[in-house]
GROMACS .gro file of C-alpha atoms in nm:
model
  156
    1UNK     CA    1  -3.283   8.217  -0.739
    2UNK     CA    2  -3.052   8.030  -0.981
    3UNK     CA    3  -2.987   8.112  -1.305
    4UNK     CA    4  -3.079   7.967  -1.633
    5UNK     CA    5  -2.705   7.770  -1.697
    6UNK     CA    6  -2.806   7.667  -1.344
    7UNK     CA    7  -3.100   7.504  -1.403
    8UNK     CA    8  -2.955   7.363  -1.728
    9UNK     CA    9  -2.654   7.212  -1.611
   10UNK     CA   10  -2.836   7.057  -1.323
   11UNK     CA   11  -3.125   6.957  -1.505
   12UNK     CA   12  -2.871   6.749  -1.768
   13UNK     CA   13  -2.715   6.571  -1.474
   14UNK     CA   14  -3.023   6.497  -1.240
   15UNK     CA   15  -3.146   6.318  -1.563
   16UNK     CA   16  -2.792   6.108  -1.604
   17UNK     CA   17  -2.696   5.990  -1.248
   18UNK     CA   18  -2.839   5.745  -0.976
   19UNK     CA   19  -2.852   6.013  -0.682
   20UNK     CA   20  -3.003   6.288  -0.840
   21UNK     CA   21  -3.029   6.484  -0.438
   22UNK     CA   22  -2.658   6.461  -0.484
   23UNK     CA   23  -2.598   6.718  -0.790
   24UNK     CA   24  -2.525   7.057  -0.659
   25UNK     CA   25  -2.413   7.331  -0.923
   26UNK     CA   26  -2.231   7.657  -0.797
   27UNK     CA   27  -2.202   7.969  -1.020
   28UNK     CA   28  -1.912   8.180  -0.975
   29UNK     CA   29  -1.830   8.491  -1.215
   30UNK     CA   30  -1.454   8.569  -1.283
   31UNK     CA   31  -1.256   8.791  -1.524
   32UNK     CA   32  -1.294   8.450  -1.796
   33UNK     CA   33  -1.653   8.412  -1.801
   34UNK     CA   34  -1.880   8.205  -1.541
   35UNK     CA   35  -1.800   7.929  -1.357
   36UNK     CA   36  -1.978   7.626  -1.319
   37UNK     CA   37  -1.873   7.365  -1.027
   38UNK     CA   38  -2.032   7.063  -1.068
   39UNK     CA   39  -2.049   6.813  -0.807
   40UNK     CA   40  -2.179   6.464  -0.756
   41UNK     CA   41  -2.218   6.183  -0.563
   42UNK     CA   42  -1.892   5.967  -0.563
   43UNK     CA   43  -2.014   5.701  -0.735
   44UNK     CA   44  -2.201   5.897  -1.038
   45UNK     CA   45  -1.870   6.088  -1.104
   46UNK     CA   46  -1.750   5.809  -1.370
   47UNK     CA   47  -2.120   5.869  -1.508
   48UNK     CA   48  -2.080   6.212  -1.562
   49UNK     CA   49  -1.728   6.195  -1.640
   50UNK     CA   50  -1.849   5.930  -1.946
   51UNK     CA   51  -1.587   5.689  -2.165
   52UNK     CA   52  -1.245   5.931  -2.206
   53UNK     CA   53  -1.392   6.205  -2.123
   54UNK     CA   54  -1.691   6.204  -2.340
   55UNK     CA   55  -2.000   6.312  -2.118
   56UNK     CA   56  -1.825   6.586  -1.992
   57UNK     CA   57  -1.697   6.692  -2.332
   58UNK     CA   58  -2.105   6.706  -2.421
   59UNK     CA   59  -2.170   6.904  -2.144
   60UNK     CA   60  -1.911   7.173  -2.189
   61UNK     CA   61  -2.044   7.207  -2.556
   62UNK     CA   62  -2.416   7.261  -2.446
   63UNK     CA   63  -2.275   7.553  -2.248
   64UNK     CA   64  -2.090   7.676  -2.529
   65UNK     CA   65  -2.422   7.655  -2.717
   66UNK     CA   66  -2.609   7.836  -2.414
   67UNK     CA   67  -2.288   8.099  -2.409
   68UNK     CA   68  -2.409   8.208  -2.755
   69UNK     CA   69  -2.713   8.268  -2.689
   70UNK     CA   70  -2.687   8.477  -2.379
   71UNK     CA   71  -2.347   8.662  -2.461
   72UNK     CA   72  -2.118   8.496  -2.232
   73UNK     CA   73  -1.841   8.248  -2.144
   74UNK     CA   74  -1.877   7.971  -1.985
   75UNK     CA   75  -1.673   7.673  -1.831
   76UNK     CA   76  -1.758   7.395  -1.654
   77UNK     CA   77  -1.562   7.219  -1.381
   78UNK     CA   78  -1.654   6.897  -1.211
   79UNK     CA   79  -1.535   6.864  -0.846
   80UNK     CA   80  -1.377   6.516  -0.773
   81UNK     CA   81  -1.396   6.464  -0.370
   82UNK     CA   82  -1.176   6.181  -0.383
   83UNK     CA   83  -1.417   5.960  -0.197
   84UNK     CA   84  -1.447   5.708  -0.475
   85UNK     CA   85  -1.544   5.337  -0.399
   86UNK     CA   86  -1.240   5.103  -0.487
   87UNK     CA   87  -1.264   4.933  -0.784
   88UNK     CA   88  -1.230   4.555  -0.766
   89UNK     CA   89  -0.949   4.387  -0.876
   90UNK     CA   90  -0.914   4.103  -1.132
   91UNK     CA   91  -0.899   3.839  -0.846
   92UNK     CA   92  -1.200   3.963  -0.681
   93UNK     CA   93  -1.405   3.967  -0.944
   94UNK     CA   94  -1.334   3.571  -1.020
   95UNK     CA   95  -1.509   3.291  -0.779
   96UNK     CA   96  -1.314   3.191  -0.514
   97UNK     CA   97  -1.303   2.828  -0.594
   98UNK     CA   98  -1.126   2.888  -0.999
   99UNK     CA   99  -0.878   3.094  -0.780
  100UNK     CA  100  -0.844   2.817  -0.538
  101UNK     CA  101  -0.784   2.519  -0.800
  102UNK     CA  102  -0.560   2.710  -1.046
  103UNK     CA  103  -0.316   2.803  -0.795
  104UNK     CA  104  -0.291   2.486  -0.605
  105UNK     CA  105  -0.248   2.271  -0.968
  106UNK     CA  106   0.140   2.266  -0.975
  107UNK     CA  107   0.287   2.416  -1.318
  108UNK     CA  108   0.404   2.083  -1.380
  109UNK     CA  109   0.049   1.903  -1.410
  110UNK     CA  110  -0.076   2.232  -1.624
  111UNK     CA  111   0.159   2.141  -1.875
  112UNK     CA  112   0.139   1.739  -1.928
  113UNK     CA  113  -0.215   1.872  -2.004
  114UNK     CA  114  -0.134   2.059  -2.301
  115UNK     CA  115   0.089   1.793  -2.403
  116UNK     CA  116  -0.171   1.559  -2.418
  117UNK     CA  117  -0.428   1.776  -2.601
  118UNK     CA  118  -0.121   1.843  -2.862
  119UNK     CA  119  -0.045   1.436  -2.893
  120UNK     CA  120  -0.375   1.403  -3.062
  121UNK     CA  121  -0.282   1.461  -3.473
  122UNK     CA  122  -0.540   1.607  -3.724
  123UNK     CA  123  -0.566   1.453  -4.034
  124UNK     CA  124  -0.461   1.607  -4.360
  125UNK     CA  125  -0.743   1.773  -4.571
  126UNK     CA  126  -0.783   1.523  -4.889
  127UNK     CA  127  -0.616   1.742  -5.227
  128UNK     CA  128  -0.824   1.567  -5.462
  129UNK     CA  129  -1.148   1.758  -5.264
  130UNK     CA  130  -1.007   2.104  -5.325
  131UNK     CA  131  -0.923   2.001  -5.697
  132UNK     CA  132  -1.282   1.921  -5.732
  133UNK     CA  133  -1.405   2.255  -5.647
  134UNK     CA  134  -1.136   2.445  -5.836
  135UNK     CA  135  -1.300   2.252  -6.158
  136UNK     CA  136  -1.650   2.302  -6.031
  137UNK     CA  137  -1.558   2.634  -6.023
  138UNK     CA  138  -1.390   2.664  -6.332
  139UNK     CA  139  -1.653   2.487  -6.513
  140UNK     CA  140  -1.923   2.704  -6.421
  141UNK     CA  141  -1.700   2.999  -6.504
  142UNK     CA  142  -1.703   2.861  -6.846
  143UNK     CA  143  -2.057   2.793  -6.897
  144UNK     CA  144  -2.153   3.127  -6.764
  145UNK     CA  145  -1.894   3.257  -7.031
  146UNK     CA  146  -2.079   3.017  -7.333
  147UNK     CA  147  -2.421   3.177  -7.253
  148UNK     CA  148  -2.263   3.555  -7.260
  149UNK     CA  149  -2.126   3.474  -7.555
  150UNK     CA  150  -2.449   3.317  -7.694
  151UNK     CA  151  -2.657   3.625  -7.578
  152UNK     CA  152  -2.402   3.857  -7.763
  153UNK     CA  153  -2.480   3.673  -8.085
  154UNK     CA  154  -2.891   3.751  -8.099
  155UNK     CA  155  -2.992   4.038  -8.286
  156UNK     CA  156  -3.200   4.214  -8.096
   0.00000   0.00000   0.00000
Protein backbone atom coordinates (compact mmCIF):
# COMPACT_ATOMS: atom_id res chain seq x y z
CA UNK A 1 0.00 0.00 0.00
CA UNK A 2 1.45 3.44 -0.85
CA UNK A 3 1.57 6.16 1.20
CA UNK A 4 -0.19 9.41 1.32
CA UNK A 5 2.97 11.67 -0.47
CA UNK A 6 2.52 8.68 -2.80
CA UNK A 7 -0.72 9.11 -3.82
CA UNK A 8 -0.18 12.90 -3.86
CA UNK A 9 2.70 13.19 -5.92
CA UNK A 10 1.25 10.79 -8.40
CA UNK A 11 -2.07 12.09 -8.34
CA UNK A 12 -0.46 15.85 -9.31
CA UNK A 13 1.32 14.32 -12.26
CA UNK A 14 -1.33 11.78 -13.68
CA UNK A 15 -3.44 15.03 -13.87
CA UNK A 16 -0.45 17.09 -15.86
CA UNK A 17 0.98 14.62 -18.48
CA UNK A 18 -0.28 12.80 -21.73
CA UNK A 19 0.62 9.12 -20.51
CA UNK A 20 -0.70 9.08 -17.26
CA UNK A 21 0.16 4.69 -17.13
CA UNK A 22 3.62 6.09 -17.42
CA UNK A 23 4.03 7.96 -13.85
CA UNK A 24 5.55 5.66 -11.38
CA UNK A 25 6.58 7.22 -7.89
CA UNK A 26 9.12 5.28 -5.59
CA UNK A 27 9.48 6.11 -1.85
CA UNK A 28 12.73 5.61 -0.34
CA UNK A 29 13.57 6.73 3.43
CA UNK A 30 17.20 7.96 4.15
CA UNK A 31 19.01 9.73 7.03
CA UNK A 32 17.55 13.37 5.09
CA UNK A 33 14.00 12.67 5.03
CA UNK A 34 11.98 10.62 2.23
CA UNK A 35 12.65 10.26 -1.10
CA UNK A 36 10.50 10.65 -3.87
CA UNK A 37 11.65 9.34 -7.52
CA UNK A 38 9.53 10.49 -9.98
CA UNK A 39 9.46 9.09 -13.32
CA UNK A 40 7.72 9.68 -16.60
CA UNK A 41 7.26 8.96 -19.93
CA UNK A 42 10.05 10.60 -22.12
CA UNK A 43 8.09 12.86 -23.72
CA UNK A 44 6.02 14.33 -20.55
CA UNK A 45 9.41 14.99 -18.78
CA UNK A 46 9.59 18.73 -20.29
CA UNK A 47 5.84 18.82 -18.91
CA UNK A 48 6.69 18.06 -15.60
CA UNK A 49 9.92 19.69 -15.68
CA UNK A 50 7.71 23.14 -16.73
CA UNK A 51 9.41 26.66 -18.18
CA UNK A 52 13.04 26.92 -16.06
CA UNK A 53 12.23 24.76 -13.82
CA UNK A 54 8.92 25.96 -12.71
CA UNK A 55 6.54 22.80 -12.44
CA UNK A 56 8.94 21.05 -10.60
CA UNK A 57 9.69 23.97 -8.32
CA UNK A 58 5.59 23.70 -7.53
CA UNK A 59 5.83 20.31 -6.84
CA UNK A 60 8.70 20.31 -4.40
CA UNK A 61 6.75 23.10 -2.47
CA UNK A 62 3.46 21.00 -2.17
CA UNK A 63 5.69 18.45 -0.46
CA UNK A 64 7.14 20.93 1.70
CA UNK A 65 3.53 21.86 2.53
CA UNK A 66 2.61 18.01 3.04
CA UNK A 67 6.16 17.74 5.18
CA UNK A 68 4.50 20.08 7.69
CA UNK A 69 1.79 18.52 8.18
CA UNK A 70 3.00 15.02 8.76
CA UNK A 71 6.42 15.86 10.54
CA UNK A 72 8.81 15.04 7.92
CA UNK A 73 11.24 15.90 5.11
CA UNK A 74 10.75 15.47 1.95
CA UNK A 75 12.52 15.77 -1.53
CA UNK A 76 11.59 15.07 -4.73
CA UNK A 77 13.72 13.81 -7.60
CA UNK A 78 12.63 13.32 -11.16
CA UNK A 79 14.44 10.50 -13.06
CA UNK A 80 15.53 11.59 -16.63
CA UNK A 81 16.04 8.17 -18.77
CA UNK A 82 17.68 9.93 -21.44
CA UNK A 83 15.35 8.55 -24.05
CA UNK A 84 14.10 11.92 -25.15
CA UNK A 85 12.69 12.45 -28.76
CA UNK A 86 15.07 14.89 -30.73
CA UNK A 87 13.97 18.12 -31.02
CA UNK A 88 13.71 19.51 -34.54
CA UNK A 89 15.93 21.84 -35.81
CA UNK A 90 15.29 25.31 -37.34
CA UNK A 91 15.56 23.82 -40.94
CA UNK A 92 13.18 21.14 -40.28
CA UNK A 93 10.69 22.96 -39.01
CA UNK A 94 10.57 25.34 -42.33
CA UNK A 95 8.88 23.86 -45.74
CA UNK A 96 11.12 22.37 -47.90
CA UNK A 97 10.47 24.53 -50.86
CA UNK A 98 11.49 28.32 -48.75
CA UNK A 99 14.65 26.19 -47.98
CA UNK A 100 15.00 25.20 -51.52
CA UNK A 101 14.57 28.83 -53.17
CA UNK A 102 16.57 30.82 -50.58
CA UNK A 103 19.58 28.83 -50.95
CA UNK A 104 19.66 28.44 -54.64
CA UNK A 105 19.01 32.60 -55.10
CA UNK A 106 22.74 33.63 -55.40
CA UNK A 107 23.74 36.47 -52.72
CA UNK A 108 24.20 38.59 -55.56
CA UNK A 109 20.41 38.68 -56.81
CA UNK A 110 19.33 39.01 -52.85
CA UNK A 111 20.96 42.17 -52.80
CA UNK A 112 19.99 44.14 -56.21
CA UNK A 113 16.65 43.44 -54.43
CA UNK A 114 17.16 45.55 -51.56
CA UNK A 115 18.68 48.03 -53.70
CA UNK A 116 15.74 48.43 -55.57
CA UNK A 117 13.27 48.59 -52.66
CA UNK A 118 15.84 51.39 -51.19
CA UNK A 119 15.83 53.44 -54.80
CA UNK A 120 12.26 54.26 -54.16
CA UNK A 121 12.46 57.92 -51.99
CA UNK A 122 9.71 58.94 -49.44
CA UNK A 123 8.61 62.22 -49.52
CA UNK A 124 9.24 64.78 -46.84
CA UNK A 125 6.37 65.31 -44.26
CA UNK A 126 4.95 69.01 -45.17
CA UNK A 127 6.27 71.57 -41.89
CA UNK A 128 3.51 73.83 -42.35
CA UNK A 129 1.09 70.53 -41.21
CA UNK A 130 2.90 70.07 -37.93
CA UNK A 131 2.82 73.98 -37.37
CA UNK A 132 -0.86 73.72 -37.69
CA UNK A 133 -1.32 71.38 -34.93
CA UNK A 134 1.22 72.97 -32.61
CA UNK A 135 -1.30 76.17 -32.90
CA UNK A 136 -4.36 73.99 -32.73
CA UNK A 137 -2.91 72.86 -29.82
CA UNK A 138 -1.84 75.89 -28.38
CA UNK A 139 -5.02 77.54 -29.04
CA UNK A 140 -7.09 75.22 -27.27
CA UNK A 141 -4.61 75.36 -24.41
CA UNK A 142 -5.54 78.93 -24.23
CA UNK A 143 -9.17 78.77 -24.38
CA UNK A 144 -9.28 76.07 -21.84
CA UNK A 145 -7.09 78.56 -19.73
CA UNK A 146 -9.86 81.72 -20.53
CA UNK A 147 -12.74 79.55 -19.15
CA UNK A 148 -10.61 78.53 -15.81
CA UNK A 149 -9.99 81.80 -15.42
CA UNK A 150 -13.64 82.85 -16.03
CA UNK A 151 -14.92 80.11 -13.57
CA UNK A 152 -12.42 81.48 -10.89
CA UNK A 153 -14.11 84.86 -11.16
CA UNK A 154 -17.98 83.67 -10.09
CA UNK A 155 -18.85 83.97 -6.64
CA UNK A 156 -20.20 81.09 -5.69
Amino acid sequence: MSSIDEQFIEFVVKSLVNKPDAVKVERRIDEKGVLLELTVDPEDLGRVIGKRGATAQSLRTLLRALGTKNDARYNLKIVDNGERPPRPSYDEDRPRQDRSETEEQPAKDREEETTDTSETEEQPQPVEEEKSDTYETSDRLSKTRQELEDLDDLDV
